[in-house]
Amino acid sequence: MVVSYPPEGRLLHTPGNQAACQSLHTLAQAQVKQTILEGRTILCTPGHDLQVQLGPFTGVIPREETALGIREGTVREIAILSRVGKPTMCVVSSVLSDGTLLLSRRQAQEHTLAVLLDRPLGTVVPGTITHLAPFGAFVDIGCGVTSMLPIARCSVARISHPAQRFSIGQEIFVVLAEKDRKTNRITLSHKELLGTWSENAARFAPGMTVTGLVRSRKPYGTFIELTPNLAGLADQTEGIKENDAVAVYCKAIQPDRMKVKLNILQRLEEVTTPPPLFYSITSGQLSHWVYSPPDWNGPEIGTTFD
């Protein structure tokens, strides 16, 4: 359960302020039930405590309660400083005698992590891209719990950097692919949600001219990404390099060989943003996902979540 408080002007709690009394009662219930609340961080003190606006009230998250790993020294202080101005999930720890509302983001993260670790592999969850690195994307899968999405699991079409697929702050869907209770780490996957070869190939037909992105060039041809989960092969063309946007003519689609044959017609204007994502799956649990088409002559290509 998440109770969301939109940013408001601060109100003083007085016996005559009925709205404030009701909100205080809600917070008292939230403390007993350890309900996860959403507020907005408005200030970071010199000692790295956070002040969080919860409706008409302002609460304090002590430094060691700001995030998992801060107490242990495994998370850098920038993780605290960067919270200012952003939504922050927390639970009510206590209310001091002077009326100070003590909050904990760490406890909210511990609860969220425990819930996610209990979910079976293959479970689909929403996430938000927080950081991109050459080896993968970091994804917030709830309350600031960040997990790794390796680059090889971003899509079937290969990319050289996750920035070719995602942008910071982008909301996506991911699959729980691996989990380690000893280290409290969860590894994610993404490609299974973008459709099978047949589902993606159904959007194209021989004789079509469409746009694509050059993903790699080999001696035997150039691989063109038509969708994040579908690439075609074209002959080498002079003046074309990796990551170029191109117009391509679709010559043939061969499910038994899992091939799309293309001709490059021309180079297009530079693409500066990742192509849009179209999800075939956004909820539920996957046990076994098959990418290769039924007519495919080779071994089955897919993912099994054990």
CSV table of C-alpha atoms in Angstrom, one decimal:
chain,number,residue,atom,x,y,z
A,1,MET,CA,0.0,0.0,0.0
A,2,VAL,CA,1.3,3.4,-0.9
A,3,VAL,CA,-0.2,6.7,0.4
A,4,SER,CA,0.8,9.6,-1.8
A,5,TYR,CA,0.9,13.1,-0.5
A,6,PRO,CA,1.2,15.8,-3.2
A,7,PRO,CA,3.4,18.8,-2.4
A,8,GLU,CA,1.5,21.4,-0.4
A,9,GLY,CA,2.2,24.4,1.7
A,10,ARG,CA,3.1,23.6,5.3
A,11,LEU,CA,0.2,23.8,7.8
A,12,LEU,CA,0.5,24.0,11.6
A,13,HIS,CA,-1.3,21.3,13.5
A,14,THR,CA,-3.8,22.9,15.8
A,15,PRO,CA,-7.0,21.5,17.5
A,16,GLY,CA,-9.1,23.7,15.2
A,17,ASN,CA,-7.5,22.5,12.0
A,18,GLN,CA,-9.6,19.5,11.1
A,19,ALA,CA,-7.7,18.7,7.9
A,20,ALA,CA,-4.4,18.6,9.8
A,21,CYS,CA,-6.0,16.4,12.5
A,22,GLN,CA,-7.2,13.9,9.9
A,23,SER,CA,-3.7,13.9,8.3
A,24,LEU,CA,-2.1,13.3,11.7
A,25,HIS,CA,-4.4,10.4,12.3
A,26,THR,CA,-3.5,9.0,8.9
A,27,LEU,CA,0.2,9.2,9.8
A,28,ALA,CA,-0.4,7.5,13.1
A,29,GLN,CA,-2.1,4.6,11.4
A,30,ALA,CA,0.7,4.5,8.8
A,31,GLN,CA,3.3,4.2,11.7
A,32,VAL,CA,1.4,1.3,13.2
A,33,LYS,CA,1.0,-0.5,9.9
A,34,GLN,CA,4.4,0.5,8.6
A,35,THR,CA,2.7,1.8,5.4
A,36,ILE,CA,5.0,3.1,2.8
A,37,LEU,CA,4.3,6.8,2.2
A,38,GLU,CA,5.4,9.0,-0.7
A,39,GLY,CA,6.6,12.6,0.0
A,40,ARG,CA,9.0,15.0,-1.5
A,41,THR,CA,12.5,15.8,-0.2
A,42,ILE,CA,12.8,19.6,0.3
A,43,LEU,CA,16.1,20.0,2.1
A,44,CYS,CA,19.4,18.2,3.0
A,45,THR,CA,21.1,19.5,6.1
A,46,PRO,CA,24.9,19.9,6.5
A,47,GLY,CA,24.8,16.6,8.5
A,48,HIS,CA,23.0,14.9,5.5
A,49,ASP,CA,19.6,14.5,7.2
A,50,LEU,CA,16.7,14.9,4.8
A,51,GLN,CA,13.6,16.9,5.3
A,52,VAL,CA,10.6,15.5,3.6
A,53,GLN,CA,7.2,17.1,2.9
A,54,LEU,CA,4.3,14.8,3.7
A,55,GLY,CA,1.2,16.8,3.0
A,56,PRO,CA,0.8,19.4,5.7
A,57,PHE,CA,3.7,18.0,7.7
A,58,THR,CA,7.5,18.0,7.4
A,59,GLY,CA,9.4,14.9,8.6
A,60,VAL,CA,13.1,14.2,9.0
A,61,ILE,CA,15.0,11.2,7.7
A,62,PRO,CA,18.2,10.8,9.7
A,63,ARG,CA,21.3,10.3,7.6
A,64,GLU,CA,21.6,6.5,8.4
A,65,GLU,CA,18.0,6.0,7.5
A,66,THR,CA,18.2,7.7,4.1
A,67,ALA,CA,19.1,4.6,2.0
A,68,LEU,CA,20.3,1.0,2.2
A,69,GLY,CA,24.1,1.0,2.4
A,70,ILE,CA,24.6,4.4,4.0
A,71,ARG,CA,24.9,2.9,7.4
A,72,GLU,CA,27.3,0.3,6.2
A,73,GLY,CA,29.3,2.7,4.1
A,74,THR,CA,28.7,0.9,0.8
A,75,VAL,CA,26.7,3.8,-0.7
A,76,ARG,CA,28.2,7.2,-1.5
A,77,GLU,CA,26.8,10.4,0.1
A,78,ILE,CA,25.7,11.6,-3.3
A,79,ALA,CA,22.8,9.2,-2.9
A,80,ILE,CA,21.6,11.4,-0.1
A,81,LEU,CA,22.3,14.8,-1.7
A,82,SER,CA,20.6,13.8,-5.0
A,83,ARG,CA,17.2,13.2,-3.2
A,84,VAL,CA,16.5,16.9,-2.9
A,85,GLY,CA,13.5,17.9,-5.0
A,86,LYS,CA,12.5,14.3,-5.8
A,87,PRO,CA,9.7,12.1,-4.6
A,88,THR,CA,10.9,10.0,-1.7
A,89,MET,CA,9.3,6.8,-0.3
A,90,CYS,CA,9.5,6.2,3.5
A,91,VAL,CA,7.8,4.9,6.6
A,92,VAL,CA,7.0,6.7,9.8
A,93,SER,CA,9.5,5.6,12.5
A,94,SER,CA,8.3,7.7,15.4
A,95,VAL,CA,6.9,11.0,16.6
A,96,LEU,CA,9.1,12.7,19.2
A,97,SER,CA,7.7,14.6,22.1
A,98,ASP,CA,8.4,17.9,20.5
A,99,GLY,CA,6.3,16.9,17.5
A,100,THR,CA,9.2,16.0,15.2
A,101,LEU,CA,8.2,13.3,12.7
A,102,LEU,CA,11.0,10.8,12.2
A,103,LEU,CA,11.0,8.9,8.9
A,104,SER,CA,13.0,6.0,7.4
A,105,ARG,CA,13.6,5.4,3.7
A,106,ARG,CA,15.9,2.5,4.6
A,107,GLN,CA,13.1,0.6,6.2
A,108,ALA,CA,10.9,1.2,3.2
A,109,GLN,CA,13.6,-0.2,0.9
A,110,GLU,CA,14.2,-3.2,3.2
A,111,HIS,CA,10.5,-4.0,3.0
A,112,THR,CA,10.3,-3.6,-0.8
A,113,LEU,CA,13.5,-5.7,-1.3
A,114,ALA,CA,12.1,-8.5,0.9
A,115,VAL,CA,8.8,-8.5,-1.2
A,116,LEU,CA,10.7,-8.6,-4.5
A,117,LEU,CA,13.0,-11.4,-3.3
A,118,ASP,CA,10.0,-13.4,-2.4
A,119,ARG,CA,8.5,-13.1,-5.8
A,120,PRO,CA,9.2,-15.9,-8.3
A,121,LEU,CA,11.7,-15.4,-11.1
A,122,GLY,CA,10.0,-14.3,-14.3
A,123,THR,CA,7.8,-11.8,-12.5
A,124,VAL,CA,7.2,-8.6,-14.5
A,125,VAL,CA,7.6,-5.3,-12.6
A,126,PRO,CA,7.7,-1.6,-13.5
A,127,GLY,CA,11.0,0.3,-13.1
A,128,THR,CA,12.7,3.6,-13.8
A,129,ILE,CA,16.1,4.0,-15.4
A,130,THR,CA,18.4,5.8,-12.9
A,131,HIS,CA,21.9,5.4,-14.5
A,132,LEU,CA,23.5,4.0,-17.7
A,133,ALA,CA,26.9,2.3,-17.9
A,134,PRO,CA,28.7,0.6,-20.7
A,135,PHE,CA,27.8,-2.8,-19.1
A,136,GLY,CA,24.2,-2.2,-18.4
A,137,ALA,CA,21.4,0.0,-17.0
A,138,PHE,CA,20.6,0.6,-13.3
A,139,VAL,CA,16.8,0.4,-12.7
A,140,ASP,CA,14.8,1.5,-9.7
A,141,ILE,CA,12.3,-1.2,-9.1
A,142,GLY,CA,10.6,0.3,-6.1
A,143,CYS,CA,11.4,2.7,-3.2
A,144,GLY,CA,14.9,3.4,-4.6
A,145,VAL,CA,15.9,-0.3,-4.7
A,146,THR,CA,18.2,-0.4,-7.7
A,147,SER,CA,19.0,-3.5,-9.7
A,148,MET,CA,21.2,-4.2,-12.7
A,149,LEU,CA,19.9,-4.8,-16.2
A,150,PRO,CA,22.9,-6.2,-18.1
A,151,ILE,CA,23.4,-4.9,-21.7
A,152,ALA,CA,22.9,-8.4,-23.2
A,153,ARG,CA,19.4,-8.5,-21.7
A,154,CYS,CA,18.2,-5.1,-22.9
A,155,SER,CA,17.0,-6.4,-26.2
A,156,VAL,CA,17.5,-9.1,-28.8
A,157,ALA,CA,19.0,-6.6,-31.3
A,158,ARG,CA,22.5,-6.0,-30.0
A,159,ILE,CA,23.6,-2.6,-28.9
A,160,SER,CA,27.0,-1.2,-27.9
A,161,HIS,CA,25.7,1.0,-25.0
A,162,PRO,CA,22.4,1.0,-23.0
A,163,ALA,CA,22.0,4.7,-24.0
A,164,GLN,CA,21.1,3.4,-27.5
A,165,ARG,CA,18.0,1.8,-25.9
A,166,PHE,CA,17.1,3.9,-22.8
A,167,SER,CA,17.3,7.4,-21.3
A,168,ILE,CA,17.7,8.5,-17.7
A,169,GLY,CA,14.3,8.8,-15.9
A,170,GLN,CA,12.6,6.5,-18.5
A,171,GLU,CA,9.8,4.3,-17.1
A,172,ILE,CA,10.1,0.7,-18.4
A,173,PHE,CA,9.0,-2.8,-17.5
A,174,VAL,CA,11.5,-5.5,-16.5
A,175,VAL,CA,11.6,-9.2,-15.5
A,176,LEU,CA,13.1,-10.6,-12.3
A,177,ALA,CA,15.8,-12.8,-13.9
A,178,GLU,CA,18.1,-13.8,-11.0
A,179,LYS,CA,18.2,-13.2,-7.3
A,180,ASP,CA,20.8,-13.7,-4.6
A,181,ARG,CA,19.4,-13.6,-1.0
A,182,LYS,CA,22.9,-13.6,0.5
A,183,THR,CA,23.8,-10.4,-1.2
A,184,ASN,CA,20.2,-9.1,-1.6
A,185,ARG,CA,20.8,-8.5,-5.3
A,186,ILE,CA,18.3,-8.9,-8.1
A,187,THR,CA,19.4,-9.1,-11.8
A,188,LEU,CA,16.8,-8.0,-14.4
A,189,SER,CA,16.0,-8.8,-18.0
A,190,HIS,CA,14.0,-6.8,-20.5
A,191,LYS,CA,14.1,-8.4,-24.0
A,192,GLU,CA,11.4,-11.0,-23.2
A,193,LEU,CA,8.8,-8.2,-22.9
A,194,LEU,CA,9.5,-6.7,-26.4
A,195,GLY,CA,7.9,-9.5,-28.4
A,196,THR,CA,9.0,-12.7,-30.2
A,197,TRP,CA,10.6,-12.8,-33.7
A,198,SER,CA,7.2,-13.6,-35.2
A,199,GLU,CA,5.4,-10.8,-33.4
A,200,ASN,CA,8.0,-8.3,-34.5
A,201,ALA,CA,8.3,-9.6,-38.1
A,202,ALA,CA,4.5,-9.3,-38.4
A,203,ARG,CA,4.9,-5.6,-38.6
A,204,PHE,CA,6.8,-5.8,-41.9
A,205,ALA,CA,6.2,-7.3,-45.3
A,206,PRO,CA,8.3,-7.8,-48.5
A,207,GLY,CA,8.1,-4.7,-50.7
A,208,MET,CA,7.9,-2.3,-47.7
A,209,THR,CA,10.4,0.6,-47.3
A,210,VAL,CA,11.0,1.4,-43.6
A,211,THR,CA,13.6,3.0,-41.4
A,212,GLY,CA,16.2,1.2,-39.3
A,213,LEU,CA,19.4,1.7,-37.3
A,214,VAL,CA,22.8,0.3,-38.3
A,215,ARG,CA,23.9,-1.8,-35.3
A,216,SER,CA,26.9,-3.6,-36.7
A,217,ARG,CA,28.9,-4.1,-39.9
A,218,LYS,CA,30.4,-7.5,-40.8
A,219,PRO,CA,32.4,-8.7,-43.9
A,220,TYR,CA,29.3,-10.5,-45.0
A,221,GLY,CA,26.8,-7.7,-44.5
A,222,THR,CA,25.3,-5.0,-42.3
A,223,PHE,CA,22.8,-5.6,-39.5
A,224,ILE,CA,19.9,-3.2,-39.4
A,225,GLU,CA,17.7,-2.9,-36.3
A,226,LEU,CA,14.1,-2.6,-37.4
A,227,THR,CA,12.8,-2.9,-33.8
A,228,PRO,CA,14.6,-3.5,-30.5
A,229,ASN,CA,13.8,-7.3,-30.9
A,230,LEU,CA,14.3,-7.6,-34.7
A,231,ALA,CA,17.2,-7.0,-37.0
A,232,GLY,CA,17.6,-7.6,-40.7
A,233,LEU,CA,20.7,-8.1,-42.9
A,234,ALA,CA,21.7,-5.9,-45.8
A,235,ASP,CA,24.7,-5.9,-48.2
A,236,GLN,CA,27.6,-3.7,-47.3
A,237,THR,CA,27.1,-0.1,-48.5
A,238,GLU,CA,29.7,2.6,-48.8
A,239,GLY,CA,29.5,5.6,-46.5
A,240,ILE,CA,27.3,3.7,-43.9
A,241,LYS,CA,28.6,3.4,-40.3
A,242,GLU,CA,27.3,2.0,-37.1
A,243,ASN,CA,24.4,3.8,-35.4
A,244,ASP,CA,23.4,5.5,-38.7
A,245,ALA,CA,19.7,5.8,-39.4
A,246,VAL,CA,18.8,4.4,-42.8
A,247,ALA,CA,15.9,3.8,-45.1
A,248,VAL,CA,15.8,0.1,-46.1
A,249,TYR,CA,13.8,-1.9,-48.6
A,250,CYS,CA,12.4,-5.2,-47.3
A,251,LYS,CA,13.3,-7.9,-49.9
A,252,ALA,CA,12.2,-11.1,-48.0
A,253,ILE,CA,11.1,-12.4,-44.7
A,254,GLN,CA,12.1,-16.0,-44.0
A,255,PRO,CA,10.8,-17.5,-40.7
A,256,ASP,CA,12.4,-20.9,-41.3
A,257,ARG,CA,15.8,-19.2,-41.4
A,258,MET,CA,14.8,-16.4,-39.0
A,259,LYS,CA,16.0,-13.8,-41.5
A,260,VAL,CA,14.9,-10.5,-42.9
A,261,LYS,CA,16.7,-9.5,-46.1
A,262,LEU,CA,17.1,-5.8,-46.7
A,263,ASN,CA,18.5,-3.3,-49.1
A,264,ILE,CA,19.9,0.0,-47.8
A,265,LEU,CA,18.4,2.8,-49.9
A,266,GLN,CA,19.9,5.9,-48.2
A,267,ARG,CA,21.3,7.4,-45.1
A,268,LEU,CA,18.9,9.5,-43.0
A,269,GLU,CA,19.3,12.3,-40.5
A,270,GLU,CA,21.1,11.5,-37.3
A,271,VAL,CA,19.0,9.9,-34.5
A,272,THR,CA,19.7,11.5,-31.1
A,273,THR,CA,17.1,9.7,-29.0
A,274,PRO,CA,16.5,5.9,-28.4
A,275,PRO,CA,13.8,4.4,-30.5
A,276,PRO,CA,10.4,3.9,-28.8
A,277,LEU,CA,9.7,0.7,-26.9
A,278,PHE,CA,6.5,-1.3,-27.6
A,279,TYR,CA,5.8,-3.9,-25.0
A,280,SER,CA,4.0,-7.2,-25.7
A,281,ILE,CA,4.0,-8.1,-22.0
A,282,THR,CA,3.6,-5.6,-19.1
A,283,SER,CA,2.5,-7.8,-16.2
A,284,GLY,CA,2.3,-11.4,-14.8
A,285,GLN,CA,5.0,-14.0,-14.6
A,286,LEU,CA,7.0,-15.8,-17.3
A,287,SER,CA,8.2,-19.3,-16.8
A,288,HIS,CA,9.4,-20.0,-20.4
A,289,TRP,CA,9.7,-17.5,-23.2
A,290,VAL,CA,10.4,-18.6,-26.8
A,291,TYR,CA,11.8,-16.0,-29.2
A,292,SER,CA,12.3,-18.2,-32.3
A,293,PRO,CA,9.4,-18.8,-34.7
A,294,PRO,CA,7.6,-22.2,-34.9
A,295,ASP,CA,9.0,-22.7,-38.5
A,296,TRP,CA,12.6,-22.1,-37.4
A,297,ASN,CA,14.9,-24.9,-38.4
A,298,GLY,CA,17.4,-24.3,-35.7
A,299,PRO,CA,17.4,-25.0,-32.0
A,300,GLU,CA,14.9,-23.1,-29.9
A,301,ILE,CA,15.9,-19.7,-28.8
A,302,GLY,CA,14.4,-18.3,-25.6
A,303,THR,CA,14.6,-17.9,-21.8
A,304,THR,CA,13.7,-20.2,-19.0
A,305,PHE,CA,13.2,-18.6,-15.6
A,306,ASP,CA,14.0,-21.2,-12.9
